[in-house]
Amino acid sequence: MATIHRELEIDCSLDKAWVQLRDFGNAARLFAGVLVDCQEASGQRTVTFDNGYVAQERLVSINEETYRQAYTVVNGDFTHHSASMQLLPTAGGVRFVWISDFLPDEAAQRVEPLVEAGLPCNQAIPRIPLSLMVDAGCIAGFEISLKQSFLSTSSGKLFKTHRYRQQETI
């Protein structure tokens, strides 16, 4: 099974960031530029990526106590898919944790570029944390730090590891 795991630090209050992340239909705003559309109804959403790929996703759970949203992709060539996004309190704000597990392993060639495109470390303009902060009314100056980044497969092979640190001011 392939796993993509990303962690980002966001200088924003946990409660303000959670208001944005917990809204399952808010994906196109949170991932603006990577997602060009999101239509949600009754725990099902259809997201359209800027490359034309369309994914049907189902909400699995929202946990108010752990600030965690879990979802699954129900279309495409996955034989298994599960993902979660979680916010964890830190001394400086919030850690955003995004984990996606899926089969077949070969889908990583399609999935990882989409995940990477949504992360601020590969963008001239930060996407996820910037959207969370602006929409939630967080402070204007912020710091993004990619703490962990890896892709693994059932064979245990680690394809990519890197660290990234970026400072931005809105």
PDB file of C-alpha atoms in Angstrom:
ATOM      1  CA  MET A   1       0.000   0.000   0.000  1.00  0.00           C
ATOM      2  CA  ALA A   2       1.304   3.454  -0.893  1.00  0.00           C
ATOM      3  CA  THR A   3       1.233   6.218   1.716  1.00  0.00           C
ATOM      4  CA  ILE A   4       1.670   9.933   1.212  1.00  0.00           C
ATOM      5  CA  HIS A   5       2.185  11.854   4.447  1.00  0.00           C
ATOM      6  CA  ARG A   6       2.574  15.629   4.721  1.00  0.00           C
ATOM      7  CA  GLU A   7       2.836  17.878   7.765  1.00  0.00           C
ATOM      8  CA  LEU A   8       2.793  21.669   7.709  1.00  0.00           C
ATOM      9  CA  GLU A   9       3.001  24.211  10.512  1.00  0.00           C
ATOM     10  CA  ILE A  10       0.551  27.109  10.275  1.00  0.00           C
ATOM     11  CA  ASP A  11       0.636  30.279  12.351  1.00  0.00           C
ATOM     12  CA  CYS A  12      -3.096  30.386  13.062  1.00  0.00           C
ATOM     13  CA  SER A  13      -5.413  29.506  15.917  1.00  0.00           C
ATOM     14  CA  LEU A  14      -6.679  25.942  15.982  1.00  0.00           C
ATOM     15  CA  ASP A  15     -10.335  26.975  16.230  1.00  0.00           C
ATOM     16  CA  LYS A  16     -10.154  29.377  13.288  1.00  0.00           C
ATOM     17  CA  ALA A  17      -8.345  26.855  11.078  1.00  0.00           C
ATOM     18  CA  TRP A  18     -10.804  24.098  12.046  1.00  0.00           C
ATOM     19  CA  VAL A  19     -13.811  26.171  10.950  1.00  0.00           C
ATOM     20  CA  GLN A  20     -12.347  26.124   7.428  1.00  0.00           C
ATOM     21  CA  LEU A  21     -11.008  22.563   7.307  1.00  0.00           C
ATOM     22  CA  ARG A  22     -14.074  20.856   8.793  1.00  0.00           C
ATOM     23  CA  ASP A  23     -16.269  22.164   5.949  1.00  0.00           C
ATOM     24  CA  PHE A  24     -16.160  19.195   3.553  1.00  0.00           C
ATOM     25  CA  GLY A  25     -17.554  21.294   0.704  1.00  0.00           C
ATOM     26  CA  ASN A  26     -14.835  23.946   1.135  1.00  0.00           C
ATOM     27  CA  ALA A  27     -12.100  21.990  -0.674  1.00  0.00           C
ATOM     28  CA  ALA A  28     -11.927  24.202  -3.780  1.00  0.00           C
ATOM     29  CA  ARG A  29     -11.320  27.271  -1.602  1.00  0.00           C
ATOM     30  CA  LEU A  30      -8.729  25.569   0.615  1.00  0.00           C
ATOM     31  CA  PHE A  31      -6.886  24.124  -2.366  1.00  0.00           C
ATOM     32  CA  ALA A  32      -7.521  27.037  -4.752  1.00  0.00           C
ATOM     33  CA  GLY A  33      -5.541  26.713  -7.931  1.00  0.00           C
ATOM     34  CA  VAL A  34      -5.127  22.947  -7.576  1.00  0.00           C
ATOM     35  CA  LEU A  35      -8.862  22.331  -7.348  1.00  0.00           C
ATOM     36  CA  VAL A  36     -10.982  24.385  -9.695  1.00  0.00           C
ATOM     37  CA  ASP A  37     -14.369  23.156  -8.489  1.00  0.00           C
ATOM     38  CA  CYS A  38     -16.010  21.323  -5.602  1.00  0.00           C
ATOM     39  CA  GLN A  39     -19.657  20.311  -5.447  1.00  0.00           C
ATOM     40  CA  GLU A  40     -20.835  18.751  -2.170  1.00  0.00           C
ATOM     41  CA  ALA A  41     -24.130  17.232  -1.086  1.00  0.00           C
ATOM     42  CA  SER A  42     -24.933  14.872   1.771  1.00  0.00           C
ATOM     43  CA  GLY A  43     -21.350  13.877   2.552  1.00  0.00           C
ATOM     44  CA  GLN A  44     -20.363  13.276  -1.079  1.00  0.00           C
ATOM     45  CA  ARG A  45     -18.269  15.728  -3.070  1.00  0.00           C
ATOM     46  CA  THR A  46     -17.019  15.935  -6.611  1.00  0.00           C
ATOM     47  CA  VAL A  47     -13.708  17.760  -6.921  1.00  0.00           C
ATOM     48  CA  THR A  48     -12.201  18.871 -10.201  1.00  0.00           C
ATOM     49  CA  PHE A  49      -8.450  19.361 -10.395  1.00  0.00           C
ATOM     50  CA  ASP A  50      -6.815  21.970 -12.609  1.00  0.00           C
ATOM     51  CA  ASN A  51      -5.468  19.161 -14.825  1.00  0.00           C
ATOM     52  CA  GLY A  52      -9.040  17.999 -15.553  1.00  0.00           C
ATOM     53  CA  TYR A  53      -9.049  14.958 -13.246  1.00  0.00           C
ATOM     54  CA  VAL A  54     -12.382  14.538 -11.435  1.00  0.00           C
ATOM     55  CA  ALA A  55     -12.591  12.653  -8.139  1.00  0.00           C
ATOM     56  CA  GLN A  56     -15.692  11.509  -6.308  1.00  0.00           C
ATOM     57  CA  GLU A  57     -15.034  11.637  -2.560  1.00  0.00           C
ATOM     58  CA  ARG A  58     -17.127  10.461   0.372  1.00  0.00           C
ATOM     59  CA  LEU A  59     -16.849  11.876   3.861  1.00  0.00           C
ATOM     60  CA  VAL A  60     -16.010   9.085   6.308  1.00  0.00           C
ATOM     61  CA  SER A  61     -15.933  11.105   9.526  1.00  0.00           C
ATOM     62  CA  ILE A  62     -15.444  14.477  11.121  1.00  0.00           C
ATOM     63  CA  ASN A  63     -14.115  14.368  14.660  1.00  0.00           C
ATOM     64  CA  GLU A  64     -14.642  17.644  16.512  1.00  0.00           C
ATOM     65  CA  GLU A  65     -12.511  16.520  19.466  1.00  0.00           C
ATOM     66  CA  THR A  66      -9.417  15.626  17.439  1.00  0.00           C
ATOM     67  CA  TYR A  67      -9.933  18.217  14.656  1.00  0.00           C
ATOM     68  CA  ARG A  68      -9.782  15.460  12.052  1.00  0.00           C
ATOM     69  CA  GLN A  69     -11.606  14.876   8.785  1.00  0.00           C
ATOM     70  CA  ALA A  70     -11.422  11.488   7.029  1.00  0.00           C
ATOM     71  CA  TYR A  71     -12.550  10.802   3.476  1.00  0.00           C
ATOM     72  CA  THR A  72     -12.216   8.270   0.689  1.00  0.00           C
ATOM     73  CA  VAL A  73     -12.090   8.452  -3.102  1.00  0.00           C
ATOM     74  CA  VAL A  74     -14.819   6.226  -4.511  1.00  0.00           C
ATOM     75  CA  ASN A  75     -14.096   6.421  -8.243  1.00  0.00           C
ATOM     76  CA  GLY A  76     -11.101   5.895 -10.498  1.00  0.00           C
ATOM     77  CA  ASP A  77      -8.539   3.137 -10.486  1.00  0.00           C
ATOM     78  CA  PHE A  78      -8.100   2.761  -6.717  1.00  0.00           C
ATOM     79  CA  THR A  79      -8.733  -0.642  -5.212  1.00  0.00           C
ATOM     80  CA  HIS A  80      -8.418   1.061  -1.807  1.00  0.00           C
ATOM     81  CA  HIS A  81      -8.216   4.700  -0.731  1.00  0.00           C
ATOM     82  CA  SER A  82      -8.400   6.380   2.648  1.00  0.00           C
ATOM     83  CA  ALA A  83      -7.207   9.826   3.632  1.00  0.00           C
ATOM     84  CA  SER A  84      -7.359  12.149   6.594  1.00  0.00           C
ATOM     85  CA  MET A  85      -6.570  15.763   7.337  1.00  0.00           C
ATOM     86  CA  GLN A  86      -6.006  16.760  10.927  1.00  0.00           C
ATOM     87  CA  LEU A  87      -5.094  19.903  12.830  1.00  0.00           C
ATOM     88  CA  LEU A  88      -2.905  19.588  15.915  1.00  0.00           C
ATOM     89  CA  PRO A  89      -2.161  22.412  18.343  1.00  0.00           C
ATOM     90  CA  THR A  90       1.468  23.554  18.545  1.00  0.00           C
ATOM     91  CA  ALA A  91       3.251  26.251  20.523  1.00  0.00           C
ATOM     92  CA  GLY A  92       3.268  28.478  17.434  1.00  0.00           C
ATOM     93  CA  GLY A  93      -0.181  27.682  16.056  1.00  0.00           C
ATOM     94  CA  VAL A  94      -1.331  24.558  14.223  1.00  0.00           C
ATOM     95  CA  ARG A  95       0.224  21.530  12.570  1.00  0.00           C
ATOM     96  CA  PHE A  96      -1.716  20.388   9.486  1.00  0.00           C
ATOM     97  CA  VAL A  97      -1.323  16.611   8.933  1.00  0.00           C
ATOM     98  CA  TRP A  98      -2.491  15.031   5.662  1.00  0.00           C
ATOM     99  CA  ILE A  99      -2.201  11.259   5.182  1.00  0.00           C
ATOM    100  CA  SER A 100      -3.389   9.325   2.156  1.00  0.00           C
ATOM    101  CA  ASP A 101      -3.193   5.512   1.853  1.00  0.00           C
ATOM    102  CA  PHE A 102      -4.104   3.772  -1.379  1.00  0.00           C
ATOM    103  CA  LEU A 103      -3.772   0.800  -3.682  1.00  0.00           C
ATOM    104  CA  PRO A 104      -2.435   0.078  -6.181  1.00  0.00           C
ATOM    105  CA  ASP A 105       1.025   1.459  -5.419  1.00  0.00           C
ATOM    106  CA  GLU A 106       1.334   2.611  -9.027  1.00  0.00           C
ATOM    107  CA  ALA A 107      -1.370   5.241  -8.420  1.00  0.00           C
ATOM    108  CA  ALA A 108       1.301   7.205  -6.544  1.00  0.00           C
ATOM    109  CA  GLN A 109       2.581   8.448  -9.898  1.00  0.00           C
ATOM    110  CA  ARG A 110      -0.763  10.226 -10.363  1.00  0.00           C
ATOM    111  CA  VAL A 111      -1.594  11.090  -6.748  1.00  0.00           C
ATOM    112  CA  GLU A 112       1.694  12.494  -5.479  1.00  0.00           C
ATOM    113  CA  PRO A 113       1.890  15.331  -8.045  1.00  0.00           C
ATOM    114  CA  LEU A 114      -1.643  16.398  -7.073  1.00  0.00           C
ATOM    115  CA  VAL A 115      -0.741  16.414  -3.373  1.00  0.00           C
ATOM    116  CA  GLU A 116       2.500  18.256  -4.079  1.00  0.00           C
ATOM    117  CA  ALA A 117       0.686  20.847  -6.195  1.00  0.00           C
ATOM    118  CA  GLY A 118      -1.506  21.687  -3.216  1.00  0.00           C
ATOM    119  CA  LEU A 119       1.390  22.196  -0.824  1.00  0.00           C
ATOM    120  CA  PRO A 120       2.976  25.618  -0.325  1.00  0.00           C
ATOM    121  CA  CYS A 121       6.522  24.272  -0.641  1.00  0.00           C
ATOM    122  CA  ASN A 122       5.955  23.861  -4.391  1.00  0.00           C
ATOM    123  CA  GLN A 123       4.005  27.034  -5.023  1.00  0.00           C
ATOM    124  CA  ALA A 124       4.943  30.645  -5.586  1.00  0.00           C
ATOM    125  CA  ILE A 125       1.814  31.449  -3.571  1.00  0.00           C
ATOM    126  CA  PRO A 126       1.064  29.198  -0.578  1.00  0.00           C
ATOM    127  CA  ARG A 127      -2.276  27.453  -0.961  1.00  0.00           C
ATOM    128  CA  ILE A 128      -3.564  25.405   1.976  1.00  0.00           C
ATOM    129  CA  PRO A 129      -2.199  27.427   4.903  1.00  0.00           C
ATOM    130  CA  LEU A 130      -2.753  30.771   3.165  1.00  0.00           C
ATOM    131  CA  SER A 131      -6.396  29.923   2.513  1.00  0.00           C
ATOM    132  CA  LEU A 132      -6.900  28.693   6.062  1.00  0.00           C
ATOM    133  CA  MET A 133      -5.357  31.831   7.474  1.00  0.00           C
ATOM    134  CA  VAL A 134      -7.010  34.422   5.239  1.00  0.00           C
ATOM    135  CA  ASP A 135     -10.475  32.853   5.445  1.00  0.00           C
ATOM    136  CA  ALA A 136     -10.185  32.336   9.192  1.00  0.00           C
ATOM    137  CA  GLY A 137      -9.017  35.913   9.792  1.00  0.00           C
ATOM    138  CA  CYS A 138      -5.653  34.897  11.189  1.00  0.00           C
ATOM    139  CA  ILE A 139      -2.719  37.259  11.543  1.00  0.00           C
ATOM    140  CA  ALA A 140      -1.077  38.650   8.411  1.00  0.00           C
ATOM    141  CA  GLY A 141       2.451  37.311   8.943  1.00  0.00           C
ATOM    142  CA  PHE A 142       2.927  33.571   8.924  1.00  0.00           C
ATOM    143  CA  GLU A 143       5.479  30.834   8.685  1.00  0.00           C
ATOM    144  CA  ILE A 144       5.122  27.540   6.883  1.00  0.00           C
ATOM    145  CA  SER A 145       7.386  24.654   7.720  1.00  0.00           C
ATOM    146  CA  LEU A 146       7.167  21.291   6.000  1.00  0.00           C
ATOM    147  CA  LYS A 147       8.157  18.964   8.815  1.00  0.00           C
ATOM    148  CA  GLN A 148       7.691  15.593   7.202  1.00  0.00           C
ATOM    149  CA  SER A 149       7.251  14.489   3.656  1.00  0.00           C
ATOM    150  CA  PHE A 150       7.389  10.934   2.426  1.00  0.00           C
ATOM    151  CA  LEU A 151       5.912   8.434   0.076  1.00  0.00           C
ATOM    152  CA  SER A 152       6.132   4.762   0.862  1.00  0.00           C
ATOM    153  CA  THR A 153       4.765   1.630  -0.740  1.00  0.00           C
ATOM    154  CA  SER A 154       3.971  -1.859   0.422  1.00  0.00           C
ATOM    155  CA  SER A 155       7.506  -2.837  -0.583  1.00  0.00           C
ATOM    156  CA  GLY A 156       8.759  -0.389   2.033  1.00  0.00           C
ATOM    157  CA  LYS A 157      10.636   1.702  -0.511  1.00  0.00           C
ATOM    158  CA  LEU A 158      10.963   5.363   0.399  1.00  0.00           C
ATOM    159  CA  PHE A 159      10.719   7.380  -2.806  1.00  0.00           C
ATOM    160  CA  LYS A 160      11.197  10.895  -1.519  1.00  0.00           C
ATOM    161  CA  THR A 161      12.261  12.662   1.627  1.00  0.00           C
ATOM    162  CA  HIS A 162      12.855  16.365   1.972  1.00  0.00           C
ATOM    163  CA  ARG A 163      12.559  19.231   4.408  1.00  0.00           C
ATOM    164  CA  TYR A 164      11.386  22.679   3.502  1.00  0.00           C
ATOM    165  CA  ARG A 165      11.015  25.968   5.308  1.00  0.00           C
ATOM    166  CA  GLN A 166       9.403  29.090   3.910  1.00  0.00           C
ATOM    167  CA  GLN A 167       8.525  32.477   5.333  1.00  0.00           C
ATOM    168  CA  GLU A 168       5.794  34.590   3.755  1.00  0.00           C
ATOM    169  CA  THR A 169       3.986  37.771   4.608  1.00  0.00           C
ATOM    170  CA  ILE A 170       0.534  38.468   3.240  1.00  0.00           C
TER     171      ILE A 170
END
